[in-house]
mmCIF file of C-alpha atoms in Angstrom:
data_model
loop_
_atom_site.group_PDB
_atom_site.id
_atom_site.type_symbol
_atom_site.label_atom_id
_atom_site.label_comp_id
_atom_site.label_asym_id
_atom_site.label_seq_id
_atom_site.Cartn_x
_atom_site.Cartn_y
_atom_site.Cartn_z
ATOM 1 C CA MET D 1 -20.500 6.384 -7.461
ATOM 2 C CA ARG D 2 -17.723 9.162 -7.594
ATOM 3 C CA VAL D 3 -14.184 8.027 -7.542
ATOM 4 C CA ALA D 4 -11.122 10.208 -7.097
ATOM 5 C CA VAL D 5 -7.696 8.806 -8.373
ATOM 6 C CA VAL D 6 -4.668 10.886 -7.352
ATOM 7 C CA GLN D 7 -1.077 10.530 -8.547
ATOM 8 C CA PHE D 8 1.860 12.205 -6.881
ATOM 9 C CA ALA D 9 5.714 11.749 -6.465
ATOM 10 C CA THR D 10 7.178 10.175 -3.314
ATOM 11 C CA SER D 11 10.663 10.449 -2.081
ATOM 12 C CA LEU D 12 12.682 8.537 0.660
ATOM 13 C CA ASN D 13 11.384 10.888 3.225
ATOM 14 C CA VAL D 14 8.371 9.193 4.929
ATOM 15 C CA GLN D 15 6.973 12.305 6.646
ATOM 16 C CA GLU D 16 7.328 14.344 3.550
ATOM 17 C CA ASN D 17 5.223 11.522 1.939
ATOM 18 C CA LEU D 18 2.598 11.372 4.494
ATOM 19 C CA ALA D 19 2.128 15.222 4.173
ATOM 20 C CA ASN D 20 1.642 14.735 0.335
ATOM 21 C CA CYS D 21 -0.866 11.997 1.019
ATOM 22 C CA VAL D 22 -2.986 14.060 3.317
ATOM 23 C CA ARG D 23 -2.682 17.088 0.934
ATOM 24 C CA MET D 24 -3.941 14.999 -1.987
ATOM 25 C CA ILE D 25 -6.592 13.392 -0.007
ATOM 26 C CA ASN D 26 -7.892 16.802 1.044
ATOM 27 C CA GLU D 27 -7.842 18.122 -2.441
ATOM 28 C CA ALA D 28 -9.736 14.757 -3.805
ATOM 29 C CA SER D 29 -12.246 15.100 -0.978
ATOM 30 C CA VAL D 30 -13.636 18.449 -2.512
ATOM 31 C CA CYS D 31 -15.599 16.436 -5.011
ATOM 32 C CA GLU D 32 -17.077 14.172 -2.172
ATOM 33 C CA PRO D 33 -16.114 10.873 -3.656
ATOM 34 C CA ALA D 34 -17.261 7.437 -2.217
ATOM 35 C CA LEU D 35 -13.591 6.095 -2.858
ATOM 36 C CA ILE D 36 -10.262 7.762 -3.054
ATOM 37 C CA VAL D 37 -7.424 5.960 -4.662
ATOM 38 C CA LEU D 38 -3.643 6.811 -3.917
ATOM 39 C CA PRO D 39 -0.763 5.431 -5.893
ATOM 40 C CA GLU D 40 1.540 2.474 -5.084
ATOM 41 C CA TYR D 41 4.548 3.214 -2.696
ATOM 42 C CA CYS D 42 3.051 6.136 -0.828
ATOM 43 C CA ASN D 43 5.439 5.808 1.991
ATOM 44 C CA THR D 44 8.620 5.652 0.099
ATOM 45 C CA LEU D 45 10.425 5.059 -3.065
ATOM 46 C CA PRO D 46 11.336 1.555 -3.770
ATOM 47 C CA TYR D 47 15.035 2.087 -4.127
ATOM 48 C CA TYR D 48 17.223 0.931 -1.438
ATOM 49 C CA THR D 49 21.089 0.474 -0.448
ATOM 50 C CA ASP D 50 20.476 -2.715 1.598
ATOM 51 C CA HIS D 51 17.898 -4.608 3.617
ATOM 52 C CA ASN D 52 18.320 -2.335 6.668
ATOM 53 C CA HIS D 53 17.474 0.704 4.293
ATOM 54 C CA ALA D 54 14.296 -0.988 3.209
ATOM 55 C CA TRP D 55 13.239 -2.136 6.496
ATOM 56 C CA ASP D 56 13.738 1.552 8.114
ATOM 57 C CA HIS D 57 11.441 2.820 5.406
ATOM 58 C CA ALA D 58 8.689 0.312 5.653
ATOM 59 C CA LEU D 59 5.802 0.912 7.907
ATOM 60 C CA THR D 60 4.050 -1.033 10.691
ATOM 61 C CA ILE D 61 0.379 -1.720 10.318
ATOM 62 C CA ASP D 62 -0.546 0.047 13.609
ATOM 63 C CA GLY D 63 2.017 2.964 13.156
ATOM 64 C CA ASP D 64 1.295 6.610 12.903
ATOM 65 C CA PHE D 65 1.443 6.876 9.102
ATOM 66 C CA LEU D 66 -1.585 4.359 8.578
ATOM 67 C CA HIS D 67 -3.207 5.704 11.592
ATOM 68 C CA CYS D 68 -3.229 9.252 9.951
ATOM 69 C CA ILE D 69 -4.718 7.747 6.696
ATOM 70 C CA ALA D 70 -7.400 5.992 8.528
ATOM 71 C CA ASN D 71 -8.315 9.287 10.243
ATOM 72 C CA GLN D 72 -8.438 11.022 6.687
ATOM 73 C CA ALA D 73 -10.921 8.149 5.650
ATOM 74 C CA LYS D 74 -12.879 8.874 8.763
ATOM 75 C CA LYS D 75 -12.750 12.839 8.218
ATOM 76 C CA HIS D 76 -13.929 12.632 4.594
ATOM 77 C CA HIS D 77 -16.409 9.777 5.250
ATOM 78 C CA CYS D 78 -15.199 7.715 2.053
ATOM 79 C CA TYR D 79 -13.323 4.585 1.327
ATOM 80 C CA LEU D 80 -9.675 5.055 0.873
ATOM 81 C CA VAL D 81 -7.056 2.825 -0.769
ATOM 82 C CA ILE D 82 -3.387 3.293 -0.145
ATOM 83 C CA ASN D 83 -0.242 1.375 -1.171
ATOM 84 C CA VAL D 84 2.552 1.154 1.280
ATOM 85 C CA THR D 85 5.574 -1.104 2.164
ATOM 86 C CA LEU D 86 4.972 -2.973 5.454
ATOM 87 C CA ARG D 87 7.199 -4.700 7.893
ATOM 88 C CA ARG D 88 5.954 -8.334 8.280
ATOM 89 C CA ASP D 89 8.643 -9.734 10.530
ATOM 90 C CA PRO D 90 8.804 -8.021 13.987
ATOM 91 C CA SER D 91 11.891 -9.935 15.034
ATOM 92 C CA ARG D 92 13.910 -7.776 12.452
ATOM 93 C CA ASP D 93 13.723 -4.944 14.983
ATOM 94 C CA GLN D 94 16.003 -6.866 17.224
ATOM 95 C CA ALA D 95 19.641 -5.567 17.225
ATOM 96 C CA SER D 96 21.034 -8.889 16.318
ATOM 97 C CA ASN D 97 18.847 -9.463 13.303
ATOM 98 C CA LYS D 98 19.238 -5.924 12.139
ATOM 99 C CA GLN D 99 23.231 -6.092 11.991
ATOM 100 C CA ASN D 100 23.317 -8.162 8.900
ATOM 101 C CA ASN D 101 22.164 -6.061 6.076
ATOM 102 C CA LEU D 102 22.093 -8.907 3.547
ATOM 103 C CA VAL D 103 19.466 -10.997 5.391
ATOM 104 C CA LYS D 104 16.202 -10.483 3.554
ATOM 105 C CA SER D 105 13.408 -8.976 5.471
ATOM 106 C CA ASN D 106 9.730 -9.896 5.343
ATOM 107 C CA ILE D 107 8.641 -6.547 3.854
ATOM 108 C CA SER D 108 5.453 -6.505 1.460
ATOM 109 C CA VAL D 109 4.141 -4.029 -0.901
ATOM 110 C CA THR D 110 0.694 -3.840 0.440
ATOM 111 C CA SER D 111 -2.596 -2.157 -0.462
ATOM 112 C CA CYS D 112 -4.823 -1.035 2.426
ATOM 113 C CA LEU D 113 -8.523 -0.320 2.226
ATOM 114 C CA PHE D 114 -10.051 1.864 4.843
ATOM 115 C CA SER D 115 -13.686 2.277 5.404
ATOM 116 C CA PRO D 116 -15.507 5.425 5.948
ATOM 117 C CA SER D 117 -15.297 4.871 9.635
ATOM 118 C CA GLY D 118 -11.611 4.690 9.530
ATOM 119 C CA GLU D 119 -11.285 0.829 9.901
ATOM 120 C CA LEU D 120 -8.782 -1.009 8.019
ATOM 121 C CA ILE D 121 -11.010 -3.642 6.362
ATOM 122 C CA HIS D 122 -8.682 -5.206 3.887
ATOM 123 C CA GLN D 123 -5.047 -5.688 3.027
ATOM 124 C CA ALA D 124 -3.746 -7.076 -0.300
ATOM 125 C CA ASP D 125 -0.092 -7.822 -0.899
ATOM 126 C CA LYS D 126 1.622 -7.442 -4.134
ATOM 127 C CA HIS D 127 1.844 -10.761 -6.142
ATOM 128 C CA THR D 128 4.100 -9.844 -9.105
ATOM 129 C CA LEU D 129 7.421 -8.412 -8.008
ATOM 130 C CA ILE D 130 9.622 -7.157 -10.876
ATOM 131 C CA GLY D 131 13.193 -6.155 -11.098
ATOM 132 C CA HIS D 132 14.944 -5.013 -7.817
ATOM 133 C CA GLU D 133 11.661 -5.414 -5.919
ATOM 134 C CA SER D 134 12.200 -9.065 -5.380
ATOM 135 C CA ASP D 135 15.579 -8.083 -3.692
ATOM 136 C CA PHE D 136 13.816 -6.382 -0.922
ATOM 137 C CA PHE D 137 10.215 -7.495 -0.763
ATOM 138 C CA ILE D 138 8.207 -10.693 -0.306
ATOM 139 C CA SER D 139 5.277 -11.443 -2.767
ATOM 140 C CA ALA D 140 1.788 -12.324 -1.743
ATOM 141 C CA ASN D 141 1.326 -16.003 -0.531
ATOM 142 C CA GLU D 142 -2.395 -16.241 -0.572
ATOM 143 C CA ALA D 143 -4.969 -15.659 -3.395
ATOM 144 C CA ALA D 144 -6.330 -12.039 -4.032
ATOM 145 C CA LYS D 145 -9.892 -11.545 -2.232
ATOM 146 C CA VAL D 146 -12.799 -9.467 -3.452
ATOM 147 C CA ILE D 147 -14.238 -7.061 -0.840
ATOM 148 C CA ALA D 148 -17.753 -6.139 -0.694
ATOM 149 C CA THR D 149 -18.706 -2.454 -0.279
ATOM 150 C CA PRO D 150 -22.048 -0.543 -0.576
ATOM 151 C CA PHE D 151 -21.193 0.147 -4.271
ATOM 152 C CA GLY D 152 -20.032 -2.996 -5.421
ATOM 153 C CA GLN D 153 -17.382 -5.761 -5.180
ATOM 154 C CA LEU D 154 -13.834 -4.453 -5.278
ATOM 155 C CA GLY D 155 -10.421 -6.152 -6.261
ATOM 156 C CA LEU D 156 -7.010 -4.561 -5.503
ATOM 157 C CA LEU D 157 -4.056 -4.832 -7.646
ATOM 158 C CA SER D 158 -0.695 -3.281 -7.092
ATOM 159 C CA GLY D 159 1.769 -2.265 -9.819
ATOM 160 C CA SER D 160 2.750 -5.284 -12.009
ATOM 161 C CA ASP D 161 -0.005 -7.402 -10.823
ATOM 162 C CA ASP D 162 -1.983 -6.401 -13.745
ATOM 163 C CA THR D 163 0.517 -7.113 -16.370
ATOM 164 C CA SER D 164 -0.416 -10.733 -16.632
ATOM 165 C CA PHE D 165 -4.039 -11.981 -17.005
ATOM 166 C CA GLU D 166 -4.087 -14.413 -13.867
ATOM 167 C CA PRO D 167 -4.536 -11.784 -10.815
ATOM 168 C CA PRO D 168 -7.141 -9.704 -12.532
ATOM 169 C CA HIS D 169 -8.992 -12.762 -13.948
ATOM 170 C CA GLU D 170 -8.990 -14.419 -10.627
ATOM 171 C CA LEU D 171 -10.584 -11.340 -8.889
ATOM 172 C CA ALA D 172 -13.080 -11.120 -11.691
ATOM 173 C CA ALA D 173 -14.020 -14.823 -11.461
ATOM 174 C CA HIS D 174 -14.589 -14.159 -7.825
ATOM 175 C CA GLY D 175 -16.959 -11.441 -8.451
ATOM 176 C CA ALA D 176 -15.041 -8.251 -8.570
ATOM 177 C CA GLN D 177 -17.054 -5.642 -10.210
ATOM 178 C CA LEU D 178 -14.100 -2.860 -9.969
ATOM 179 C CA LEU D 179 -10.609 -3.330 -10.053
ATOM 180 C CA LEU D 180 -8.400 -0.763 -8.464
ATOM 181 C CA SER D 181 -4.784 -0.975 -9.824
ATOM 182 C CA LEU D 182 -2.409 0.959 -7.781
ATOM 183 C CA ILE D 183 0.619 1.880 -9.813
ATOM 184 C CA HIS D 184 3.937 3.753 -9.105
ATOM 185 C CA ILE D 185 4.880 5.887 -12.052
#
């Protein structure tokens, strides 16, 4: 099995970040990997002025950004893992809810696994929020799950989820053979 792991800088410009994701996926696909792993926070930097700012930079699960990533998985016929911030509370879009920039939004830091057919087959929210992350994001409320693929059982970790033994241990105890840790550097 061939795995391509890519690292690149992101900014607060979501469209620029999407272009970088596509460019890096295209470059990594040259070696015909079965799996391409992108870093944490592919859609944005995790530094915001308030909750509205964080909300505006977060993606929707059915939006253009992730649709484009799904198409890349299909185009290169490989599994693809990307980590992004996701809007989890659609009521925040209502004008009355958005006016108060002190109200915490339900935004997750989520790793998304796409199959070679472009289907989103798994989402894993970040468990361990550190520093300012807890000001803007919600942590996972369910146990991490193992995903079966033709090349083995995968476990997804985000950022600081691998700084303690519990999340990796839990995945390994449930049969994970390969742990993918998406980190923002």
